[in-house]
Amino acid sequence: MKSQSVASAGGRPTLAAVAARAGVSASTASLAFSGHGPVSDETRAKVLAAAAELGYGGPDPLAQSLRRGRSGIIGAVIPARIGVSFRDPVLIQTLDGLAEEISAIGAGLLLLPDHDPGSGYVSVTDAPVDAVVLVGCNADALATLEALRRRNIPIVQIEGPADADVHTISVDNRGGVRLLAEHLRDLGHTRVALVTLAIDRDRTVGPLTPEREAGASVTTTVERIAGARNVFPGVGGWIAEGSRSDAGREAALALLDVPQADRPTAILAQSDLLAAGVLAAADELGLRVPEDLSVVGFDGIRVDGLERSLTTVWQPSQGKGAAAGRAIVELLAGRSPAPVSFDVQFQPGDTTGPAPA
């Protein structure tokens, strides 16, 4: 029968029991498990052997985090439900970069879909996290930032509204779309339309009107619209529900299934996934790409099932996440990270051509 020196009252082995079995103090046993401190290899081997005999897996991570005053968890606010978000390669690459960098301090990620506080879901207002990264096109970043400020924890945002008090990882969204628009202009296109990312928290779908633009709260969408307007000042288009190929298809059908005289000769989609949906709609309507319709995207990703070489701009999705992770590590250490801004690169493909006569 095991005594209390071997196991706790609940039958679970304790660090004190391991220390007693190994003939060392509890503090020495703790150092042996941590892998740090003045503990000889022989003593560490004795402690680990005693732990194996008792079935002790190591100190309780929760207790360790409480002693440090930290949870060891970094929150990542994503723009949609997890099932939807995980179909977006850009978001996955960004999270990969973030997770890799914060692993250097032994931290893990808690994914927080962009829900309203009080919705019943765990949110930025109550999640047990040490810091938060706003990842991607968050629908209401200003409100989220205000809620986080009240918690007084480090915040990093990727492509968010300008805020001197928040470390921001930025990408040249405006310049990237301007490159694409200039490319279309140089090919002779004048009837150009946009298929945009979500523009607000309600994920409004429909024509891109001045009224809807006035209520826009997604910084990335607004910047990409501005880039197109630098070249085509009056350009309009259709707001898609999100960065998904099915959303791009629905938007493109609304723009293309009209009389030929009203049909755009080029569509500037705000993501490669949306562009893939535009190509699907064109095929469905019997339109040839690029003879009848030119299509461009944004991201420079591989889209499953897309056999065309899409004209687009590449952005460093994983690099954005890694930069955000490094900034979190710096902020948690009490340091001020340097600003980070990424350029994009134009990538010509076979989905654009001269405007039809």
mmCIF file of C-alpha atoms in Angstrom:
data_model
loop_
_atom_site.group_PDB
_atom_site.id
_atom_site.type_symbol
_atom_site.label_atom_id
_atom_site.label_comp_id
_atom_site.label_asym_id
_atom_site.label_seq_id
_atom_site.Cartn_x
_atom_site.Cartn_y
_atom_site.Cartn_z
ATOM 1 C CA MET A 1 0.000 0.000 0.000
ATOM 2 C CA LYS A 2 1.399 3.434 -0.982
ATOM 3 C CA SER A 3 2.032 5.891 1.822
ATOM 4 C CA GLN A 4 1.406 9.623 1.649
ATOM 5 C CA SER A 5 5.155 10.086 1.054
ATOM 6 C CA VAL A 6 4.652 8.336 -2.274
ATOM 7 C CA ALA A 7 1.348 9.759 -3.448
ATOM 8 C CA SER A 8 -1.071 12.485 -2.623
ATOM 9 C CA ALA A 9 -4.329 11.782 -0.850
ATOM 10 C CA GLY A 10 -6.015 11.510 -4.247
ATOM 11 C CA GLY A 11 -3.630 8.738 -5.295
ATOM 12 C CA ARG A 12 -1.582 10.952 -7.621
ATOM 13 C CA PRO A 13 2.198 11.034 -7.163
ATOM 14 C CA THR A 14 3.634 14.376 -6.071
ATOM 15 C CA LEU A 15 6.939 16.144 -6.551
ATOM 16 C CA ALA A 16 7.553 15.756 -2.799
ATOM 17 C CA ALA A 17 7.077 12.005 -3.133
ATOM 18 C CA VAL A 18 9.547 11.887 -6.019
ATOM 19 C CA ALA A 19 12.072 13.906 -4.016
ATOM 20 C CA ALA A 20 11.697 11.535 -1.044
ATOM 21 C CA ARG A 21 12.167 8.476 -3.259
ATOM 22 C CA ALA A 22 15.291 10.028 -4.841
ATOM 23 C CA GLY A 23 16.658 11.187 -1.494
ATOM 24 C CA VAL A 24 16.835 14.850 -2.449
ATOM 25 C CA SER A 25 15.017 18.040 -1.452
ATOM 26 C CA ALA A 26 11.840 19.128 -3.254
ATOM 27 C CA SER A 27 13.647 22.181 -4.653
ATOM 28 C CA THR A 28 16.403 19.980 -6.090
ATOM 29 C CA ALA A 29 13.784 17.707 -7.683
ATOM 30 C CA SER A 30 12.095 20.750 -9.200
ATOM 31 C CA LEU A 31 15.390 21.967 -10.669
ATOM 32 C CA ALA A 32 16.042 18.491 -12.052
ATOM 33 C CA PHE A 33 12.771 18.613 -13.969
ATOM 34 C CA SER A 34 13.337 22.149 -15.230
ATOM 35 C CA GLY A 35 16.681 21.213 -16.780
ATOM 36 C CA HIS A 36 18.238 24.368 -15.339
ATOM 37 C CA GLY A 37 20.236 25.138 -12.223
ATOM 38 C CA PRO A 38 23.100 23.505 -10.292
ATOM 39 C CA VAL A 39 21.973 19.878 -10.470
ATOM 40 C CA SER A 40 24.444 17.163 -11.436
ATOM 41 C CA ASP A 41 23.655 14.649 -14.140
ATOM 42 C CA GLU A 42 23.731 11.891 -11.535
ATOM 43 C CA THR A 43 21.168 13.636 -9.317
ATOM 44 C CA ARG A 44 18.942 14.461 -12.281
ATOM 45 C CA ALA A 45 19.030 10.797 -13.342
ATOM 46 C CA LYS A 46 18.031 9.700 -9.810
ATOM 47 C CA VAL A 47 15.090 12.125 -9.773
ATOM 48 C CA LEU A 48 13.859 11.065 -13.212
ATOM 49 C CA ALA A 49 14.195 7.391 -12.273
ATOM 50 C CA ALA A 50 12.153 7.971 -9.103
ATOM 51 C CA ALA A 51 9.527 9.818 -11.120
ATOM 52 C CA ALA A 52 9.289 6.927 -13.566
ATOM 53 C CA GLU A 53 8.855 4.447 -10.711
ATOM 54 C CA LEU A 54 6.018 6.505 -9.229
ATOM 55 C CA GLY A 55 4.386 7.424 -12.542
ATOM 56 C CA TYR A 56 4.986 11.140 -12.015
ATOM 57 C CA GLY A 57 4.845 13.111 -15.262
ATOM 58 C CA GLY A 58 6.296 16.395 -14.048
ATOM 59 C CA PRO A 59 5.240 19.598 -12.297
ATOM 60 C CA ASP A 60 1.715 20.862 -12.976
ATOM 61 C CA PRO A 61 1.979 23.440 -15.797
ATOM 62 C CA LEU A 62 -0.961 25.388 -14.367
ATOM 63 C CA ALA A 63 0.691 25.653 -10.967
ATOM 64 C CA GLN A 64 3.936 26.726 -12.613
ATOM 65 C CA SER A 65 2.189 29.416 -14.630
ATOM 66 C CA LEU A 66 0.381 30.724 -11.540
ATOM 67 C CA ARG A 67 3.704 31.024 -9.718
ATOM 68 C CA ARG A 68 5.096 32.991 -12.668
ATOM 69 C CA GLY A 69 1.988 35.164 -12.821
ATOM 70 C CA ARG A 70 1.370 34.138 -16.450
ATOM 71 C CA SER A 71 -0.816 31.615 -18.209
ATOM 72 C CA GLY A 72 1.721 30.759 -20.935
ATOM 73 C CA ILE A 73 -1.035 31.362 -23.512
ATOM 74 C CA ILE A 74 -1.139 33.944 -26.308
ATOM 75 C CA GLY A 75 -4.550 34.758 -27.741
ATOM 76 C CA ALA A 76 -4.940 35.008 -31.520
ATOM 77 C CA VAL A 77 -8.127 36.761 -32.614
ATOM 78 C CA ILE A 78 -9.147 35.366 -35.997
ATOM 79 C CA PRO A 79 -11.752 36.957 -38.283
ATOM 80 C CA ALA A 80 -14.209 34.058 -38.570
ATOM 81 C CA ARG A 81 -15.250 30.750 -37.042
ATOM 82 C CA ILE A 82 -12.356 28.296 -36.759
ATOM 83 C CA GLY A 83 -13.795 25.921 -39.371
ATOM 84 C CA VAL A 84 -14.070 28.754 -41.896
ATOM 85 C CA SER A 85 -10.733 30.340 -40.986
ATOM 86 C CA PHE A 86 -8.860 27.069 -41.402
ATOM 87 C CA ARG A 87 -9.841 26.958 -45.072
ATOM 88 C CA ASP A 88 -7.840 30.149 -45.667
ATOM 89 C CA PRO A 89 -4.182 29.350 -46.506
ATOM 90 C CA VAL A 90 -3.133 32.940 -45.755
ATOM 91 C CA LEU A 91 -4.447 32.712 -42.203
ATOM 92 C CA ILE A 92 -2.905 29.268 -41.679
ATOM 93 C CA GLN A 93 0.520 30.499 -42.808
ATOM 94 C CA THR A 94 0.224 33.542 -40.549
ATOM 95 C CA LEU A 95 -0.659 31.390 -37.531
ATOM 96 C CA ASP A 96 2.247 29.049 -38.342
ATOM 97 C CA GLY A 97 4.695 31.940 -38.201
ATOM 98 C CA LEU A 98 3.181 33.252 -34.966
ATOM 99 C CA ALA A 99 3.170 29.862 -33.219
ATOM 100 C CA GLU A 100 6.777 29.145 -34.177
ATOM 101 C CA GLU A 101 8.062 32.403 -32.681
ATOM 102 C CA ILE A 102 6.162 32.253 -29.381
ATOM 103 C CA SER A 103 7.294 28.655 -28.855
ATOM 104 C CA ALA A 104 10.692 30.164 -28.000
ATOM 105 C CA ILE A 105 9.215 31.253 -24.649
ATOM 106 C CA GLY A 106 7.198 28.062 -24.179
ATOM 107 C CA ALA A 107 3.888 29.768 -24.982
ATOM 108 C CA GLY A 108 0.929 28.266 -26.815
ATOM 109 C CA LEU A 109 -1.859 29.746 -28.947
ATOM 110 C CA LEU A 110 -5.526 30.115 -28.031
ATOM 111 C CA LEU A 111 -7.647 30.867 -31.105
ATOM 112 C CA LEU A 112 -10.414 33.388 -30.441
ATOM 113 C CA PRO A 113 -12.978 33.894 -33.235
ATOM 114 C CA ASP A 114 -13.996 37.524 -33.545
ATOM 115 C CA HIS A 115 -17.203 37.326 -31.473
ATOM 116 C CA ASP A 116 -18.950 40.207 -29.773
ATOM 117 C CA PRO A 117 -18.151 40.391 -26.034
ATOM 118 C CA GLY A 118 -21.128 39.024 -24.125
ATOM 119 C CA SER A 119 -22.016 36.560 -26.886
ATOM 120 C CA GLY A 120 -21.454 33.610 -24.559
ATOM 121 C CA TYR A 121 -18.180 32.614 -26.191
ATOM 122 C CA VAL A 122 -14.735 33.083 -24.674
ATOM 123 C CA SER A 123 -13.585 36.451 -25.984
ATOM 124 C CA VAL A 124 -10.749 38.930 -25.663
ATOM 125 C CA THR A 125 -12.419 40.376 -22.579
ATOM 126 C CA ASP A 126 -12.145 37.211 -20.482
ATOM 127 C CA ALA A 127 -9.766 34.733 -22.160
ATOM 128 C CA PRO A 128 -6.913 33.618 -19.830
ATOM 129 C CA VAL A 129 -4.095 34.985 -21.986
ATOM 130 C CA ASP A 130 -0.858 36.901 -21.412
ATOM 131 C CA ALA A 131 -1.063 38.850 -24.678
ATOM 132 C CA VAL A 132 -3.206 39.065 -27.802
ATOM 133 C CA VAL A 133 -2.504 39.207 -31.529
ATOM 134 C CA LEU A 134 -5.230 40.430 -33.872
ATOM 135 C CA VAL A 135 -4.673 38.212 -36.908
ATOM 136 C CA GLY A 136 -5.911 39.222 -40.325
ATOM 137 C CA CYS A 137 -8.976 41.197 -41.320
ATOM 138 C CA ASN A 138 -10.732 41.675 -38.001
ATOM 139 C CA ALA A 139 -14.147 43.204 -38.485
ATOM 140 C CA ASP A 140 -14.108 45.692 -35.633
ATOM 141 C CA ALA A 141 -10.512 46.157 -34.553
ATOM 142 C CA LEU A 142 -11.164 49.509 -32.867
ATOM 143 C CA ALA A 143 -13.698 48.012 -30.440
ATOM 144 C CA THR A 144 -11.443 44.996 -29.840
ATOM 145 C CA LEU A 145 -8.449 47.218 -29.097
ATOM 146 C CA GLU A 146 -10.497 49.246 -26.630
ATOM 147 C CA ALA A 147 -11.547 46.087 -24.768
ATOM 148 C CA LEU A 148 -7.944 44.874 -24.656
ATOM 149 C CA ARG A 149 -6.609 48.167 -23.328
ATOM 150 C CA ARG A 150 -8.790 47.739 -20.257
ATOM 151 C CA ARG A 151 -7.011 44.434 -19.585
ATOM 152 C CA ASN A 152 -3.586 46.106 -19.720
ATOM 153 C CA ILE A 153 -1.890 43.254 -21.583
ATOM 154 C CA PRO A 154 0.439 43.437 -24.611
ATOM 155 C CA ILE A 155 -1.329 43.791 -27.964
ATOM 156 C CA VAL A 156 -0.033 43.286 -31.493
ATOM 157 C CA GLN A 157 -2.188 43.707 -34.566
ATOM 158 C CA ILE A 158 -1.572 42.511 -38.089
ATOM 159 C CA GLU A 159 -2.932 45.018 -40.624
ATOM 160 C CA GLY A 160 -5.127 47.084 -38.341
ATOM 161 C CA PRO A 161 -6.174 50.708 -37.925
ATOM 162 C CA ALA A 162 -3.438 53.226 -37.233
ATOM 163 C CA ASP A 163 -2.845 53.442 -33.484
ATOM 164 C CA ALA A 164 0.272 54.916 -31.928
ATOM 165 C CA ASP A 165 -0.180 52.815 -28.779
ATOM 166 C CA VAL A 166 -0.477 49.433 -30.539
ATOM 167 C CA HIS A 167 2.374 47.613 -32.250
ATOM 168 C CA THR A 168 1.228 46.960 -35.819
ATOM 169 C CA ILE A 169 2.610 44.584 -38.436
ATOM 170 C CA SER A 170 1.726 46.274 -41.703
ATOM 171 C CA VAL A 171 1.684 45.229 -45.350
ATOM 172 C CA ASP A 172 1.540 47.517 -48.390
ATOM 173 C CA ASN A 173 -2.047 46.602 -49.257
ATOM 174 C CA ARG A 174 -2.717 49.881 -51.008
ATOM 175 C CA GLY A 175 0.465 49.744 -53.058
ATOM 176 C CA GLY A 176 -0.074 46.105 -53.981
ATOM 177 C CA VAL A 177 -3.534 46.705 -55.388
ATOM 178 C CA ARG A 178 -2.297 49.804 -57.162
ATOM 179 C CA LEU A 179 0.244 47.620 -58.991
ATOM 180 C CA LEU A 180 -2.548 45.292 -60.114
ATOM 181 C CA ALA A 181 -4.773 48.175 -61.187
ATOM 182 C CA GLU A 182 -1.931 49.759 -63.174
ATOM 183 C CA HIS A 183 -1.364 46.413 -64.875
ATOM 184 C CA LEU A 184 -5.010 46.289 -65.940
ATOM 185 C CA ARG A 185 -4.936 49.918 -67.090
ATOM 186 C CA ASP A 186 -1.833 49.259 -69.167
ATOM 187 C CA LEU A 187 -3.698 46.399 -70.859
ATOM 188 C CA GLY A 188 -6.389 48.885 -71.921
ATOM 189 C CA HIS A 189 -9.094 48.028 -69.396
ATOM 190 C CA THR A 190 -11.470 50.798 -68.386
ATOM 191 C CA ARG A 191 -14.510 48.776 -67.233
ATOM 192 C CA VAL A 192 -13.061 47.342 -64.035
ATOM 193 C CA ALA A 193 -14.918 46.050 -60.959
ATOM 194 C CA LEU A 194 -13.849 45.006 -57.466
ATOM 195 C CA VAL A 195 -14.739 41.908 -55.485
ATOM 196 C CA THR A 196 -13.885 42.943 -51.947
ATOM 197 C CA LEU A 197 -13.270 41.165 -48.681
ATOM 198 C CA ALA A 198 -15.761 41.629 -45.847
ATOM 199 C CA ILE A 199 -16.248 45.273 -45.017
ATOM 200 C CA ASP A 200 -17.904 45.218 -41.577
ATOM 201 C CA ARG A 201 -18.786 43.020 -38.582
ATOM 202 C CA ASP A 202 -22.145 42.065 -40.141
ATOM 203 C CA ARG A 203 -20.319 40.706 -43.227
ATOM 204 C CA THR A 204 -22.659 42.678 -45.452
ATOM 205 C CA VAL A 205 -22.984 41.202 -48.953
ATOM 206 C CA GLY A 206 -24.010 43.339 -51.896
ATOM 207 C CA PRO A 207 -23.026 46.258 -54.110
ATOM 208 C CA LEU A 208 -20.106 48.404 -52.945
ATOM 209 C CA THR A 209 -22.011 51.625 -52.269
ATOM 210 C CA PRO A 210 -20.848 54.889 -50.653
ATOM 211 C CA GLU A 211 -23.159 54.179 -47.709
ATOM 212 C CA ARG A 212 -21.595 50.781 -47.065
ATOM 213 C CA GLU A 213 -18.101 52.174 -47.469
ATOM 214 C CA ALA A 214 -18.893 54.856 -44.895
ATOM 215 C CA GLY A 215 -19.544 52.097 -42.339
ATOM 216 C CA ALA A 216 -16.471 50.059 -43.258
ATOM 217 C CA SER A 217 -14.474 48.792 -40.273
ATOM 218 C CA VAL A 218 -12.007 46.362 -41.909
ATOM 219 C CA THR A 219 -8.765 48.238 -42.516
ATOM 220 C CA THR A 220 -7.360 45.783 -45.073
ATOM 221 C CA THR A 221 -10.473 46.022 -47.241
ATOM 222 C CA VAL A 222 -10.471 49.816 -47.111
ATOM 223 C CA GLU A 223 -6.767 50.028 -48.015
ATOM 224 C CA ARG A 224 -7.183 47.695 -50.978
ATOM 225 C CA ILE A 225 -10.150 49.694 -52.257
ATOM 226 C CA ALA A 226 -8.035 52.843 -51.990
ATOM 227 C CA GLY A 227 -5.261 51.220 -54.035
ATOM 228 C CA ALA A 228 -7.685 50.505 -56.872
ATOM 229 C CA ARG A 229 -9.097 54.041 -56.690
ATOM 230 C CA ASN A 230 -5.592 55.472 -57.152
ATOM 231 C CA VAL A 231 -5.828 54.193 -60.740
ATOM 232 C CA PHE A 232 -9.590 53.881 -61.369
ATOM 233 C CA PRO A 233 -11.114 56.704 -59.266
ATOM 234 C CA GLY A 234 -14.743 55.706 -59.732
ATOM 235 C CA VAL A 235 -14.371 51.937 -59.516
ATOM 236 C CA GLY A 236 -17.190 50.057 -57.817
ATOM 237 C CA GLY A 237 -17.930 46.410 -57.319
ATOM 238 C CA TRP A 238 -19.402 43.809 -55.000
ATOM 239 C CA ILE A 239 -18.745 43.025 -51.338
ATOM 240 C CA ALA A 240 -18.152 39.321 -50.663
ATOM 241 C CA GLU A 241 -18.846 37.673 -47.324
ATOM 242 C CA GLY A 242 -15.232 36.680 -46.779
ATOM 243 C CA SER A 243 -12.085 35.285 -48.364
ATOM 244 C CA ARG A 244 -13.618 32.110 -49.822
ATOM 245 C CA SER A 245 -13.927 30.867 -53.368
ATOM 246 C CA ASP A 246 -17.683 30.311 -53.047
ATOM 247 C CA ALA A 247 -18.086 33.924 -51.881
ATOM 248 C CA GLY A 248 -16.015 35.078 -54.860
ATOM 249 C CA ARG A 249 -18.190 33.075 -57.240
ATOM 250 C CA GLU A 250 -21.412 34.587 -55.878
ATOM 251 C CA ALA A 251 -20.003 38.102 -56.121
ATOM 252 C CA ALA A 252 -18.734 37.548 -59.657
ATOM 253 C CA LEU A 253 -22.088 36.174 -60.844
ATOM 254 C CA ALA A 254 -23.737 39.365 -59.631
ATOM 255 C CA LEU A 255 -21.222 41.443 -61.623
ATOM 256 C CA LEU A 256 -20.980 39.314 -64.759
ATOM 257 C CA ASP A 257 -24.474 37.926 -65.355
ATOM 258 C CA VAL A 258 -25.604 41.188 -66.940
ATOM 259 C CA PRO A 259 -25.844 42.542 -70.509
ATOM 260 C CA GLN A 260 -22.471 42.664 -72.257
ATOM 261 C CA ALA A 261 -22.472 46.448 -72.405
ATOM 262 C CA ASP A 262 -22.644 46.600 -68.598
ATOM 263 C CA ARG A 263 -20.195 43.799 -67.939
ATOM 264 C CA PRO A 264 -16.697 44.616 -66.632
ATOM 265 C CA THR A 265 -13.786 43.448 -68.755
ATOM 266 C CA ALA A 266 -11.601 42.989 -65.670
ATOM 267 C CA ILE A 267 -12.236 42.061 -62.052
ATOM 268 C CA LEU A 268 -9.847 42.925 -59.274
ATOM 269 C CA ALA A 269 -10.453 40.428 -56.458
ATOM 270 C CA GLN A 270 -9.064 41.282 -53.023
ATOM 271 C CA SER A 271 -7.742 37.761 -52.382
ATOM 272 C CA ASP A 272 -6.611 34.765 -54.415
ATOM 273 C CA LEU A 273 -9.460 32.670 -52.993
ATOM 274 C CA LEU A 274 -11.963 35.265 -54.180
ATOM 275 C CA ALA A 275 -10.236 35.341 -57.574
ATOM 276 C CA ALA A 276 -10.598 31.566 -57.850
ATOM 277 C CA GLY A 277 -14.331 32.010 -57.325
ATOM 278 C CA VAL A 278 -14.426 34.713 -60.008
ATOM 279 C CA LEU A 279 -12.755 32.318 -62.464
ATOM 280 C CA ALA A 280 -15.347 29.662 -61.615
ATOM 281 C CA ALA A 281 -18.181 32.109 -62.283
ATOM 282 C CA ALA A 282 -16.654 33.153 -65.612
ATOM 283 C CA ASP A 283 -16.429 29.526 -66.681
ATOM 284 C CA GLU A 284 -20.014 28.942 -65.610
ATOM 285 C CA LEU A 285 -21.162 31.870 -67.768
ATOM 286 C CA GLY A 286 -19.090 30.787 -70.763
ATOM 287 C CA LEU A 287 -16.667 33.712 -70.536
ATOM 288 C CA ARG A 288 -13.088 33.130 -71.670
ATOM 289 C CA VAL A 289 -10.219 34.227 -69.434
ATOM 290 C CA PRO A 290 -8.390 36.384 -70.385
ATOM 291 C CA GLU A 291 -9.979 36.963 -73.817
ATOM 292 C CA ASP A 292 -13.355 38.111 -72.444
ATOM 293 C CA LEU A 293 -12.418 38.803 -68.842
ATOM 294 C CA SER A 294 -9.171 39.500 -67.004
ATOM 295 C CA VAL A 295 -8.919 38.478 -63.330
ATOM 296 C CA VAL A 296 -6.379 39.404 -60.657
ATOM 297 C CA GLY A 297 -6.078 38.397 -57.006
ATOM 298 C CA PHE A 298 -4.006 39.230 -53.954
ATOM 299 C CA ASP A 299 -1.848 36.981 -51.694
ATOM 300 C CA GLY A 300 0.349 34.814 -53.931
ATOM 301 C CA ILE A 301 -0.851 31.504 -52.490
ATOM 302 C CA ARG A 302 -1.512 28.102 -53.984
ATOM 303 C CA VAL A 303 -5.260 27.594 -54.313
ATOM 304 C CA ASP A 304 -6.362 23.950 -54.303
ATOM 305 C CA GLY A 305 -8.052 23.011 -57.578
ATOM 306 C CA LEU A 306 -6.966 26.152 -59.431
ATOM 307 C CA GLU A 307 -5.099 25.096 -62.550
ATOM 308 C CA ARG A 308 -4.518 28.607 -63.863
ATOM 309 C CA SER A 309 -1.494 30.773 -63.118
ATOM 310 C CA LEU A 310 -3.227 33.678 -61.417
ATOM 311 C CA THR A 311 -2.011 37.233 -61.880
ATOM 312 C CA THR A 312 -1.657 38.503 -58.323
ATOM 313 C CA VAL A 313 0.655 40.084 -55.775
ATOM 314 C CA TRP A 314 2.539 38.026 -53.219
ATOM 315 C CA GLN A 315 2.584 38.945 -49.563
ATOM 316 C CA PRO A 316 4.709 37.270 -46.828
ATOM 317 C CA SER A 317 1.899 35.598 -44.857
ATOM 318 C CA GLN A 318 4.158 33.490 -42.654
ATOM 319 C CA GLY A 319 6.526 36.417 -42.230
ATOM 320 C CA LYS A 320 3.696 38.564 -40.878
ATOM 321 C CA GLY A 321 2.888 35.966 -38.237
ATOM 322 C CA ALA A 322 6.543 35.521 -37.317
ATOM 323 C CA ALA A 323 6.991 39.281 -36.929
ATOM 324 C CA ALA A 324 3.938 39.419 -34.665
ATOM 325 C CA GLY A 325 5.318 36.541 -32.581
ATOM 326 C CA ARG A 326 8.688 38.232 -32.166
ATOM 327 C CA ALA A 327 6.937 41.445 -31.129
ATOM 328 C CA ILE A 328 4.926 39.565 -28.472
ATOM 329 C CA VAL A 329 8.130 38.034 -27.069
ATOM 330 C CA GLU A 330 9.708 41.488 -26.899
ATOM 331 C CA LEU A 331 6.664 43.084 -25.247
ATOM 332 C CA LEU A 332 6.396 40.343 -22.611
ATOM 333 C CA ALA A 333 10.064 40.926 -21.813
ATOM 334 C CA GLY A 334 9.355 44.608 -21.210
ATOM 335 C CA ARG A 335 11.020 45.807 -24.402
ATOM 336 C CA SER A 336 9.693 47.900 -27.304
ATOM 337 C CA PRO A 337 9.803 46.068 -30.641
ATOM 338 C CA ALA A 338 10.800 47.932 -33.789
ATOM 339 C CA PRO A 339 8.081 48.742 -36.364
ATOM 340 C CA VAL A 340 7.664 46.177 -39.150
ATOM 341 C CA SER A 341 6.240 46.874 -42.604
ATOM 342 C CA PHE A 342 6.290 44.385 -45.476
ATOM 343 C CA ASP A 343 6.367 45.082 -49.199
ATOM 344 C CA VAL A 344 4.499 42.957 -51.733
ATOM 345 C CA GLN A 345 5.615 41.632 -55.127
ATOM 346 C CA PHE A 346 3.724 41.634 -58.414
ATOM 347 C CA GLN A 347 3.351 38.153 -59.936
ATOM 348 C CA PRO A 348 2.159 38.039 -63.560
ATOM 349 C CA GLY A 349 0.067 35.066 -64.621
ATOM 350 C CA ASP A 350 -2.136 33.896 -67.474
ATOM 351 C CA THR A 351 -5.436 35.325 -66.209
ATOM 352 C CA THR A 352 -4.942 38.824 -67.622
ATOM 353 C CA GLY A 353 -4.789 40.065 -71.194
ATOM 354 C CA PRO A 354 -5.667 43.032 -73.402
ATOM 355 C CA ALA A 355 -9.137 44.517 -73.004
ATOM 356 C CA PRO A 356 -11.550 43.082 -75.583
ATOM 357 C CA ALA A 357 -12.370 45.411 -78.448
#
